[in-house]
């Protein structure tokens, strides 16, 4: 029986990490049945935003790198669509696999669906209900171009039903008769797989940064709503610095290049101030294994990242979310993540609340059994009427 040829489209850091779960499951359970071609759009290109993940997470080097790089959204997405379309003409895959909600996801959805290749969307159905957020349009368009949609949470599954997707659809599945699934979260697969490895491979990492377990908070900031408006970025960082000094806790900040660019070009004196503060450690983006260690050993997490919010839950850490809304609404309903936007008073209130927390919080299993990638690949096989392996 011929193999299913799957094109895996990645571009941004979290997509490369997510793709590692699929690559691993193909190697372990589906070799001989599914083959993958990795197309990297080049949306992220710095070593620490891209190569480091291929090396560390044992993902096959991209078969194609479109080298698109940074640009305004329209231009960047257009270049990606052109490049992906060329690859699809050459490779003629059975289906195209997309992750999340970036411009690379959108480009893959447009290029593949226009050529009538079935699109498979991992992390379908997530909504912030804020269409000014660039990712929200990417999500909606990608979902409505897809044939198989894998929703990671109950809330995401319900959102799809709310938009007219029908859980009762039966095969054959097409873009006009799509199938929606409630799966778990593919990043939970990764956390379970890599957490032990991180301890072994990076045993001296915290020491190298002079960090003491439970005596620091982890901060990541990269959303355009926080980085591009300097009043907002200034308020967040000034508030966090004051809190770190007041509570005598270190804040470690592996900052996205976008945030560093804003700080260095538009907030130079604040940047100098932060780099001279004993309570603040601004560091370049770290590898996934290093990030796992930072998450696992911190006291609390402050972030505007989607992935890091969830990982706070995996590692049972309270999380302050520097956004007004979140797609991972179950975390907020659970009381372990607090939405504060960029409001200094709310940041302060939740920080003081979480930093000295004495009562243990509850972290129910919202995100599946750690075998989401296997489930997804099995359903892909079934769509092509191959024998199920599970
Ligand atoms: C993108 C995604 C966002 C995701 C994030 C993950 C979109 C619209 N946004 O945001 O959903 O959460 O990736 O990290 O797709 N830059 C570098 N080096 C790099 C990459 C980026 O210096 O390797 C800088 C450039 O100045 C660039 C800026 O970061 O202009 C923004 O990069 P871009 O990929 O457009 O968006 P992200 O903020 O990374
Ligand atoms: N991450 C990482 N190194 C870092 C920052 C984040 O490996 O310096 C990982 C993080 O653990 C998570 C993913 O990148 O798995 C999240 O990516 P990001 O915050 O860039 O994007 P988002 O999830 O918001 O789309």
CSV table of C-alpha atoms and ligand atoms in Angstrom, one decimal:
chain,number,residue,atom,x,y,z
A,1,UNK,CA,0.0,0.0,0.0
A,2,UNK,CA,1.5,3.4,-0.9
A,3,UNK,CA,2.5,5.7,2.0
A,4,UNK,CA,0.5,8.7,2.9
A,5,UNK,CA,2.7,11.7,2.0
A,6,UNK,CA,2.1,14.5,4.4
A,7,UNK,CA,3.4,18.1,4.1
A,8,UNK,CA,4.2,19.6,7.5
A,9,UNK,CA,4.2,23.4,7.4
A,10,UNK,CA,6.2,25.2,10.1
A,11,UNK,CA,7.5,28.7,10.4
A,12,UNK,CA,7.4,30.1,13.9
A,13,UNK,CA,9.1,28.7,17.0
A,14,UNK,CA,6.1,27.0,18.6
A,15,UNK,CA,5.2,25.3,15.3
A,16,UNK,CA,8.6,23.7,15.1
A,17,UNK,CA,8.2,22.4,18.7
A,18,UNK,CA,4.7,21.1,17.9
A,19,UNK,CA,6.0,19.4,14.7
A,20,UNK,CA,8.4,17.4,16.8
A,21,UNK,CA,5.5,15.5,18.4
A,22,UNK,CA,4.2,14.5,15.0
A,23,UNK,CA,7.7,13.6,13.7
A,24,UNK,CA,8.3,11.4,16.8
A,25,UNK,CA,4.9,9.7,16.5
A,26,UNK,CA,5.5,9.0,12.8
A,27,UNK,CA,9.0,7.4,13.6
A,28,UNK,CA,7.6,5.4,16.5
A,29,UNK,CA,4.2,4.2,15.2
A,30,UNK,CA,3.7,5.0,11.6
A,31,UNK,CA,6.9,4.5,9.7
A,32,UNK,CA,6.2,2.8,6.4
A,33,UNK,CA,2.7,4.2,6.5
A,34,UNK,CA,3.2,7.9,6.6
A,35,UNK,CA,6.1,10.0,5.3
A,36,UNK,CA,6.6,13.6,6.0
A,37,UNK,CA,8.0,16.5,4.1
A,38,UNK,CA,8.9,19.5,6.3
A,39,UNK,CA,8.4,22.9,4.7
A,40,UNK,CA,9.8,25.8,6.8
A,41,UNK,CA,8.5,29.2,5.7
A,42,UNK,CA,11.4,31.0,7.3
A,43,UNK,CA,9.1,33.2,9.4
A,44,UNK,CA,11.5,32.6,12.3
A,45,UNK,CA,15.1,32.4,11.2
A,46,UNK,CA,17.5,33.4,14.1
A,47,UNK,CA,19.4,30.3,15.3
A,48,UNK,CA,17.7,30.5,18.7
A,49,UNK,CA,14.2,30.9,17.2
A,50,UNK,CA,14.6,28.0,14.7
A,51,UNK,CA,17.7,25.8,14.3
A,52,UNK,CA,18.0,25.1,18.0
A,53,UNK,CA,14.7,23.3,18.0
A,54,UNK,CA,15.5,21.1,15.0
A,55,UNK,CA,18.8,20.1,16.6
A,56,UNK,CA,17.5,19.6,20.1
A,57,UNK,CA,14.2,18.0,19.4
A,58,UNK,CA,15.5,15.6,16.7
A,59,UNK,CA,13.3,16.8,13.9
A,60,UNK,CA,14.3,16.2,10.3
A,61,UNK,CA,15.9,19.3,8.8
A,62,UNK,CA,13.4,21.1,6.6
A,63,UNK,CA,13.2,19.6,3.2
A,64,UNK,CA,12.3,23.1,2.0
A,65,UNK,CA,13.1,26.5,3.6
A,66,UNK,CA,11.3,29.3,1.8
A,67,UNK,CA,13.4,31.9,3.6
A,68,UNK,CA,10.6,34.4,3.7
A,69,UNK,CA,11.8,36.2,6.9
A,70,UNK,CA,10.2,39.2,8.5
A,71,UNK,CA,7.9,41.6,6.6
A,72,UNK,CA,4.5,43.3,7.0
A,73,UNK,CA,1.7,40.7,7.3
A,74,UNK,CA,0.3,40.9,3.7
A,75,UNK,CA,3.7,40.8,2.1
A,76,UNK,CA,5.1,38.1,4.4
A,77,UNK,CA,1.9,35.9,3.9
A,78,UNK,CA,1.9,36.4,0.1
A,79,UNK,CA,5.5,35.3,-0.2
A,80,UNK,CA,4.7,32.2,1.9
A,81,UNK,CA,1.7,31.3,-0.2
A,82,UNK,CA,3.8,31.6,-3.4
A,83,UNK,CA,6.5,29.4,-2.0
A,84,UNK,CA,4.2,26.8,-0.5
A,85,UNK,CA,2.2,26.6,-3.8
A,86,UNK,CA,5.4,25.8,-5.7
A,87,UNK,CA,6.3,23.0,-3.2
A,88,UNK,CA,2.7,21.6,-3.5
A,89,UNK,CA,3.1,21.5,-7.3
A,90,UNK,CA,6.4,19.6,-7.0
A,91,UNK,CA,5.5,17.2,-4.2
A,92,UNK,CA,1.9,16.5,-4.8
A,93,UNK,CA,1.2,15.4,-1.2
A,94,UNK,CA,-1.9,13.6,0.1
A,95,UNK,CA,-2.5,16.3,2.6
A,96,UNK,CA,-1.1,19.3,4.3
A,97,UNK,CA,-0.7,19.6,8.1
A,98,UNK,CA,-0.9,23.0,9.8
A,99,UNK,CA,-0.3,24.0,13.4
A,100,UNK,CA,-1.7,26.9,15.3
A,101,UNK,CA,-2.4,30.4,14.1
A,102,UNK,CA,0.6,32.2,12.6
A,103,UNK,CA,0.9,33.7,9.2
A,104,UNK,CA,2.7,30.5,8.2
A,105,UNK,CA,-0.5,28.6,9.1
A,106,UNK,CA,-2.7,31.0,7.1
A,107,UNK,CA,-0.4,30.8,4.1
A,108,UNK,CA,-0.5,27.0,4.2
A,109,UNK,CA,-4.3,27.0,4.5
A,110,UNK,CA,-4.7,29.3,1.5
A,111,UNK,CA,-2.2,27.6,-0.8
A,112,UNK,CA,-3.3,24.0,0.0
A,113,UNK,CA,-7.1,24.6,-0.1
A,114,UNK,CA,-6.9,26.5,-3.3
A,115,UNK,CA,-5.2,23.5,-4.9
A,116,UNK,CA,-7.8,21.2,-3.3
A,117,UNK,CA,-5.3,19.4,-1.0
A,118,UNK,CA,-7.0,18.3,2.2
A,119,UNK,CA,-5.9,20.6,5.1
A,120,UNK,CA,-5.4,19.2,8.5
A,121,UNK,CA,-5.5,21.8,11.3
A,122,UNK,CA,-3.9,21.0,14.7
A,123,UNK,CA,-5.1,23.4,17.4
A,124,UNK,CA,-8.3,24.1,15.6
A,125,UNK,CA,-11.2,26.0,17.2
A,126,UNK,CA,-9.2,28.3,19.5
A,127,UNK,CA,-10.7,31.8,19.6
A,128,UNK,CA,-9.9,34.9,21.5
A,129,UNK,CA,-13.0,36.7,20.1
A,130,UNK,CA,-10.7,39.6,19.3
A,131,UNK,CA,-10.3,40.1,15.5
A,132,UNK,CA,-7.7,42.8,16.0
A,133,UNK,CA,-5.3,40.1,17.1
A,134,UNK,CA,-3.6,39.0,13.9
A,135,UNK,CA,-3.8,35.3,15.0
A,136,UNK,CA,-7.6,35.4,15.3
A,137,UNK,CA,-8.2,35.9,11.5
A,138,UNK,CA,-5.5,33.2,10.8
A,139,UNK,CA,-7.4,30.8,13.0
A,140,UNK,CA,-10.8,31.4,11.5
A,141,UNK,CA,-9.6,31.2,7.9
A,142,UNK,CA,-7.5,28.1,8.6
A,143,UNK,CA,-10.3,26.3,10.3
A,144,UNK,CA,-12.7,27.1,7.5
A,145,UNK,CA,-10.2,25.8,4.9
A,146,UNK,CA,-9.7,22.5,6.7
A,147,UNK,CA,-11.0,19.0,6.2
A,148,UNK,CA,-9.8,17.5,9.5
A,149,UNK,CA,-9.9,19.8,12.5
A,150,UNK,CA,-8.3,18.7,15.8
A,151,UNK,CA,-9.5,20.9,18.7
A,152,UNK,CA,-7.3,20.6,21.8
A,153,UNK,CA,-9.9,21.6,24.4
A,154,UNK,CA,-13.6,21.4,25.0
A,155,UNK,CA,-13.9,25.2,24.6
A,156,UNK,CA,-12.2,25.0,21.2
A,157,UNK,CA,-14.5,22.1,20.1
A,158,UNK,CA,-17.6,24.1,21.1
A,159,UNK,CA,-16.3,27.1,19.2
A,160,UNK,CA,-16.2,25.1,16.1
A,161,UNK,CA,-19.8,23.9,16.6
A,162,UNK,CA,-20.8,27.5,17.2
A,163,UNK,CA,-19.4,28.3,13.8
A,164,UNK,CA,-21.4,25.7,12.1
A,165,UNK,CA,-19.1,22.6,12.1
A,166,UNK,CA,-21.0,19.4,12.6
A,167,UNK,CA,-19.6,16.7,14.9
A,168,UNK,CA,-21.9,14.1,13.2
A,169,UNK,CA,-20.4,14.4,9.7
A,170,UNK,CA,-19.4,11.1,8.3
A,171,UNK,CA,-16.8,10.1,5.7
A,172,UNK,CA,-15.7,10.8,3.1
A,173,UNK,CA,-14.4,14.0,4.6
A,174,UNK,CA,-13.8,17.1,2.4
A,175,UNK,CA,-13.5,20.8,2.9
A,176,UNK,CA,-17.3,20.9,2.5
A,177,UNK,CA,-17.9,18.0,4.8
A,178,UNK,CA,-15.1,18.5,7.4
A,179,UNK,CA,-14.6,16.3,10.5
A,180,UNK,CA,-14.0,17.9,13.9
A,181,UNK,CA,-12.3,16.0,16.7
A,182,UNK,CA,-11.8,16.8,20.4
A,183,UNK,CA,-8.2,15.6,21.0
A,184,UNK,CA,-5.8,16.7,23.7
A,185,UNK,CA,-3.0,19.2,23.3
A,186,UNK,CA,0.0,18.2,21.3
A,187,UNK,CA,2.2,20.3,23.5
A,188,UNK,CA,1.3,18.2,26.4
A,189,UNK,CA,2.8,15.2,24.5
A,190,UNK,CA,6.0,17.2,24.2
A,191,UNK,CA,6.1,18.3,27.8
A,192,UNK,CA,5.7,14.7,29.0
A,193,UNK,CA,8.3,13.4,26.6
A,194,UNK,CA,11.0,16.1,27.1
A,195,UNK,CA,10.6,17.0,30.8
A,196,UNK,CA,12.8,14.1,32.0
A,197,UNK,CA,15.3,14.7,29.2
A,198,UNK,CA,15.6,18.4,30.1
A,199,UNK,CA,16.7,17.4,33.6
A,200,UNK,CA,19.4,15.1,32.3
A,201,UNK,CA,20.7,17.1,29.4
A,202,UNK,CA,20.6,20.6,31.0
A,203,UNK,CA,21.4,19.7,34.6
A,204,UNK,CA,23.6,22.8,35.1
A,205,UNK,CA,21.4,25.3,33.3
A,206,UNK,CA,19.9,27.0,36.3
A,207,UNK,CA,23.2,27.2,38.0
A,208,UNK,CA,24.8,28.8,34.9
A,209,UNK,CA,22.1,31.5,35.2
A,210,UNK,CA,22.6,31.7,39.0
A,211,UNK,CA,19.0,30.9,39.5
A,212,UNK,CA,17.7,29.2,42.6
A,213,UNK,CA,14.7,26.8,42.4
A,214,UNK,CA,11.5,28.5,43.4
A,215,UNK,CA,13.2,31.9,44.0
A,216,UNK,CA,12.6,33.4,40.6
A,217,UNK,CA,9.6,34.2,38.3
A,218,UNK,CA,9.7,33.5,34.5
A,219,UNK,CA,8.6,36.3,32.2
A,220,UNK,CA,8.0,36.1,28.4
A,221,UNK,CA,6.6,39.0,26.3
A,222,UNK,CA,6.2,39.0,22.6
A,223,UNK,CA,2.6,39.9,21.5
A,224,UNK,CA,2.4,42.9,19.2
A,225,UNK,CA,-0.1,44.5,21.5
A,226,UNK,CA,2.5,44.6,24.2
A,227,UNK,CA,5.7,45.1,22.3
A,228,UNK,CA,4.8,47.6,19.6
A,229,UNK,CA,3.2,50.3,21.8
A,230,UNK,CA,6.0,51.6,23.9
A,231,UNK,CA,3.7,53.1,26.5
A,232,UNK,CA,2.3,49.6,27.1
A,233,UNK,CA,5.7,47.9,27.1
A,234,UNK,CA,7.2,50.5,29.4
A,235,UNK,CA,4.3,50.1,31.9
A,236,UNK,CA,4.6,46.4,32.0
A,237,UNK,CA,8.3,46.3,32.6
A,238,UNK,CA,8.5,49.2,35.1
A,239,UNK,CA,5.7,47.5,37.1
A,240,UNK,CA,7.5,44.2,37.0
A,241,UNK,CA,10.8,45.7,38.0
A,242,UNK,CA,9.3,47.5,41.0
A,243,UNK,CA,7.6,44.3,42.1
A,244,UNK,CA,10.8,42.2,41.8
A,245,UNK,CA,12.7,44.7,44.0
A,246,UNK,CA,9.8,45.0,46.5
A,247,UNK,CA,9.5,41.2,46.9
A,248,UNK,CA,13.2,40.5,46.4
A,249,UNK,CA,12.6,38.0,43.7
A,250,UNK,CA,14.5,37.5,40.4
A,251,UNK,CA,12.7,37.8,37.1
A,252,UNK,CA,14.3,35.9,34.3
A,253,UNK,CA,13.2,37.1,30.9
A,254,UNK,CA,14.2,35.1,27.8
A,255,UNK,CA,13.0,37.8,25.5
A,256,UNK,CA,11.7,37.3,21.9
A,257,UNK,CA,13.8,39.3,19.3
A,258,UNK,CA,10.7,41.5,18.6
A,259,UNK,CA,10.7,42.7,22.3
A,260,UNK,CA,14.5,43.3,22.3
A,261,UNK,CA,14.2,45.4,19.2
A,262,UNK,CA,11.5,47.5,20.7
A,263,UNK,CA,13.4,48.0,23.9
A,264,UNK,CA,16.7,48.8,22.3
A,265,UNK,CA,15.3,51.2,19.7
A,266,UNK,CA,12.4,52.9,21.5
A,267,UNK,CA,13.1,52.4,25.3
A,268,UNK,CA,16.8,52.6,25.5
A,269,UNK,CA,17.1,54.1,29.0
A,270,UNK,CA,14.6,51.5,30.4
A,271,UNK,CA,16.6,48.8,28.7
A,272,UNK,CA,19.8,50.1,30.4
A,273,UNK,CA,18.0,50.3,33.7
A,274,UNK,CA,16.8,46.7,33.4
A,275,UNK,CA,20.1,45.3,32.4
A,276,UNK,CA,21.7,47.0,35.5
A,277,UNK,CA,19.1,45.8,37.9
A,278,UNK,CA,20.1,42.8,40.2
A,279,UNK,CA,16.5,41.5,40.1
A,280,UNK,CA,16.2,41.3,36.4
A,281,UNK,CA,17.9,38.9,34.0
A,282,UNK,CA,17.2,39.6,30.4
A,283,UNK,CA,18.5,36.7,28.3
A,284,UNK,CA,18.2,35.6,24.7
A,285,UNK,CA,15.5,33.1,23.7
A,286,UNK,CA,16.3,29.7,25.2
A,287,UNK,CA,16.0,26.2,23.8
A,288,UNK,CA,12.9,24.2,24.6
A,289,UNK,CA,14.7,21.9,27.1
A,290,UNK,CA,16.1,25.0,28.8
A,291,UNK,CA,12.6,26.6,28.8
A,292,UNK,CA,11.2,23.4,30.4
A,293,UNK,CA,13.7,23.8,33.2
A,294,UNK,CA,12.9,27.4,33.7
A,295,UNK,CA,9.2,26.6,33.9
A,296,UNK,CA,9.5,23.6,36.1
A,297,UNK,CA,11.6,25.3,38.7
A,298,UNK,CA,10.1,28.8,38.9
A,299,UNK,CA,7.7,30.2,41.5
A,300,UNK,CA,5.3,31.8,39.0
A,301,UNK,CA,5.0,32.6,35.3
A,302,UNK,CA,4.2,35.9,33.7
A,303,UNK,CA,3.5,35.7,30.0
A,304,UNK,CA,1.6,36.8,27.0
A,305,UNK,CA,2.4,33.5,25.1
A,306,UNK,CA,-0.2,31.0,24.3
A,307,UNK,CA,2.2,28.0,24.7
A,308,UNK,CA,3.7,29.2,27.9
A,309,UNK,CA,0.3,29.7,29.5
A,310,UNK,CA,-0.4,26.1,29.0
A,311,UNK,CA,3.0,25.0,30.1
A,312,UNK,CA,2.4,26.8,33.4
A,313,UNK,CA,-0.5,24.4,33.9
A,314,UNK,CA,1.6,21.3,32.9
A,315,UNK,CA,4.2,22.4,35.6
A,316,UNK,CA,1.5,23.4,38.1
A,317,UNK,CA,2.6,27.0,38.3
A,318,UNK,CA,0.4,30.1,38.8
A,319,UNK,CA,0.3,32.2,35.7
A,320,UNK,CA,-0.3,35.9,35.1
A,321,UNK,CA,-1.4,36.5,31.6
A,322,UNK,CA,-0.4,39.8,30.1
A,323,UNK,CA,-3.5,39.9,27.8
A,324,UNK,CA,-7.1,40.9,28.1
A,325,UNK,CA,-8.4,37.6,26.8
A,326,UNK,CA,-7.1,34.1,26.2
A,327,UNK,CA,-7.9,31.1,24.0
A,328,UNK,CA,-7.0,28.8,26.9
A,329,UNK,CA,-10.1,29.9,28.8
A,330,UNK,CA,-10.1,26.8,31.0
A,331,UNK,CA,-7.0,28.1,32.8
A,332,UNK,CA,-8.7,31.3,33.8
A,333,UNK,CA,-11.9,29.4,34.8
A,334,UNK,CA,-9.7,27.2,37.0
A,335,UNK,CA,-8.3,30.3,38.8
A,336,UNK,CA,-4.7,29.4,38.1
A,337,UNK,CA,-4.2,31.9,35.3
A,338,UNK,CA,-5.2,35.5,35.7
A,339,UNK,CA,-5.8,37.9,32.8
A,340,UNK,CA,-4.3,41.3,33.6
A,341,UNK,CA,-3.8,42.9,30.2
A,342,UNK,CA,-1.1,45.5,30.7
A,343,UNK,CA,-2.7,47.2,33.6
A,344,UNK,CA,-0.1,48.0,36.3
A,345,UNK,CA,-2.7,47.7,39.2
A,346,UNK,CA,-3.9,44.3,38.0
A,347,UNK,CA,-0.4,43.0,37.4
A,348,UNK,CA,0.6,44.2,40.9
A,349,UNK,CA,-2.5,42.7,42.6
A,350,UNK,CA,-2.1,39.2,41.0
A,351,UNK,CA,1.6,39.2,41.4
A,352,UNK,CA,1.4,39.9,45.1
A,353,UNK,CA,-1.4,37.3,45.4
A,354,UNK,CA,0.6,34.5,43.6
A,355,UNK,CA,4.1,35.2,44.8
A,356,UNK,CA,3.6,34.3,48.4
A,357,UNK,CA,0.8,31.8,47.8
A,358,UNK,CA,0.6,29.3,50.6
A,359,UNK,CA,-2.4,27.2,49.5
A,360,UNK,CA,-1.7,24.6,46.7
A,361,UNK,CA,-3.7,25.2,43.6
A,362,UNK,CA,-5.5,22.5,41.7
A,363,UNK,CA,-4.4,21.6,38.1
A,364,UNK,CA,-6.9,19.2,36.5
A,365,UNK,CA,-5.9,17.3,33.4
A,366,UNK,CA,-7.5,19.6,30.7
A,367,UNK,CA,-5.1,18.6,27.9
A,368,UNK,CA,-5.4,14.9,27.1
A,369,UNK,CA,-3.3,11.9,27.7
A,370,UNK,CA,0.0,12.8,26.0
A,371,UNK,CA,-0.9,10.7,23.0
A,372,UNK,CA,-2.5,13.4,20.9
A,373,UNK,CA,0.0,13.1,18.0
A,374,UNK,CA,-0.7,9.4,17.7
A,375,UNK,CA,-4.5,10.0,17.7
A,376,UNK,CA,-4.2,12.6,14.9
A,377,UNK,CA,-2.0,10.5,12.7
A,378,UNK,CA,-4.3,7.5,13.1
A,379,UNK,CA,-7.3,9.6,12.0
A,380,UNK,CA,-5.3,10.8,9.0
A,381,UNK,CA,-4.6,7.2,8.0
A,382,UNK,CA,-8.3,6.4,8.4
A,383,UNK,CA,-9.2,9.3,6.2
A,384,UNK,CA,-7.2,7.7,3.4
A,385,UNK,CA,-8.8,4.3,4.3
A,386,UNK,CA,-5.5,2.7,5.3
A,387,UNK,CA,-5.5,0.2,8.0
A,388,UNK,CA,-5.5,1.8,11.5
A,389,UNK,CA,-2.4,0.9,13.5
A,390,UNK,CA,-3.7,1.8,17.0
B,1,LIG,C1,4.7,35.1,15.4
B,1,LIG,C2,3.2,34.8,15.3
B,1,LIG,C3,2.6,34.7,16.7
B,1,LIG,C4,3.4,33.6,17.6
B,1,LIG,C5,4.9,34.0,17.5
B,1,LIG,C6,5.6,32.9,18.2
B,1,LIG,C7,2.1,35.8,13.4
B,1,LIG,C8,1.2,36.9,13.0
B,1,LIG,N1,2.5,35.9,14.7
B,1,LIG,O1,4.8,36.3,16.1
B,1,LIG,O2,1.3,34.2,16.6
B,1,LIG,O3,2.9,33.7,18.9
B,1,LIG,O4,5.4,34.1,16.2
B,1,LIG,O5,6.9,33.2,18.6
B,1,LIG,O6,2.4,34.9,12.6
B,1,LIG,N2,12.3,38.5,14.5
B,1,LIG,C9,13.7,38.3,14.6
B,1,LIG,N3,14.2,37.0,14.3
B,1,LIG,C10,13.4,35.9,14.1
B,1,LIG,C11,12.0,36.2,14.0
B,1,LIG,C12,11.5,37.4,14.2
B,1,LIG,O7,14.5,39.2,14.8
B,1,LIG,O8,13.9,34.8,13.9
B,1,LIG,C13,11.8,39.8,14.8
B,1,LIG,C14,11.7,40.7,13.6
B,1,LIG,O9,12.0,42.0,14.0
B,1,LIG,C15,10.2,40.6,13.2
B,1,LIG,C16,9.6,40.4,14.6
B,1,LIG,O10,10.5,39.7,15.4
B,1,LIG,O11,9.8,41.7,12.5
B,1,LIG,C17,8.2,39.7,14.6
B,1,LIG,O12,8.3,38.4,14.0
B,1,LIG,P1,7.0,37.8,13.3
B,1,LIG,O13,7.4,36.4,12.9
B,1,LIG,O14,6.4,38.7,12.3
B,1,LIG,O15,6.0,37.7,14.5
B,1,LIG,P2,6.2,37.2,15.9
B,1,LIG,O16,6.0,38.3,16.9
B,1,LIG,O17,7.4,36.3,16.1
B,2,LIG,N1,9.8,28.8,24.2
B,2,LIG,C1,11.2,28.4,24.1
B,2,LIG,N2,12.1,29.3,24.3
B,2,LIG,C2,11.8,30.6,24.7
B,2,LIG,C3,10.5,31.0,24.8
B,2,LIG,C4,9.5,30.0,24.5
B,2,LIG,O1,11.5,27.2,23.8
B,2,LIG,O2,12.8,31.4,24.9
B,2,LIG,C5,8.8,27.8,23.9
B,2,LIG,C6,7.8,27.6,25.0
B,2,LIG,O3,8.2,26.7,25.9
B,2,LIG,C7,6.5,27.2,24.2
B,2,LIG,C8,6.7,27.9,22.9
B,2,LIG,O4,8.1,28.2,22.8
B,2,LIG,O5,6.6,25.8,24.0
B,2,LIG,C9,5.8,29.1,22.8
B,2,LIG,O6,6.2,29.9,21.8
B,2,LIG,P1,5.9,31.5,21.8
B,2,LIG,O7,5.7,32.0,23.2
B,2,LIG,O8,6.9,32.1,21.0
B,2,LIG,O9,4.6,31.5,20.9
B,2,LIG,P2,3.0,31.3,21.2
B,2,LIG,O10,2.8,30.0,22.0
B,2,LIG,O11,2.5,32.4,22.0
B,2,LIG,O12,2.4,31.3,19.9
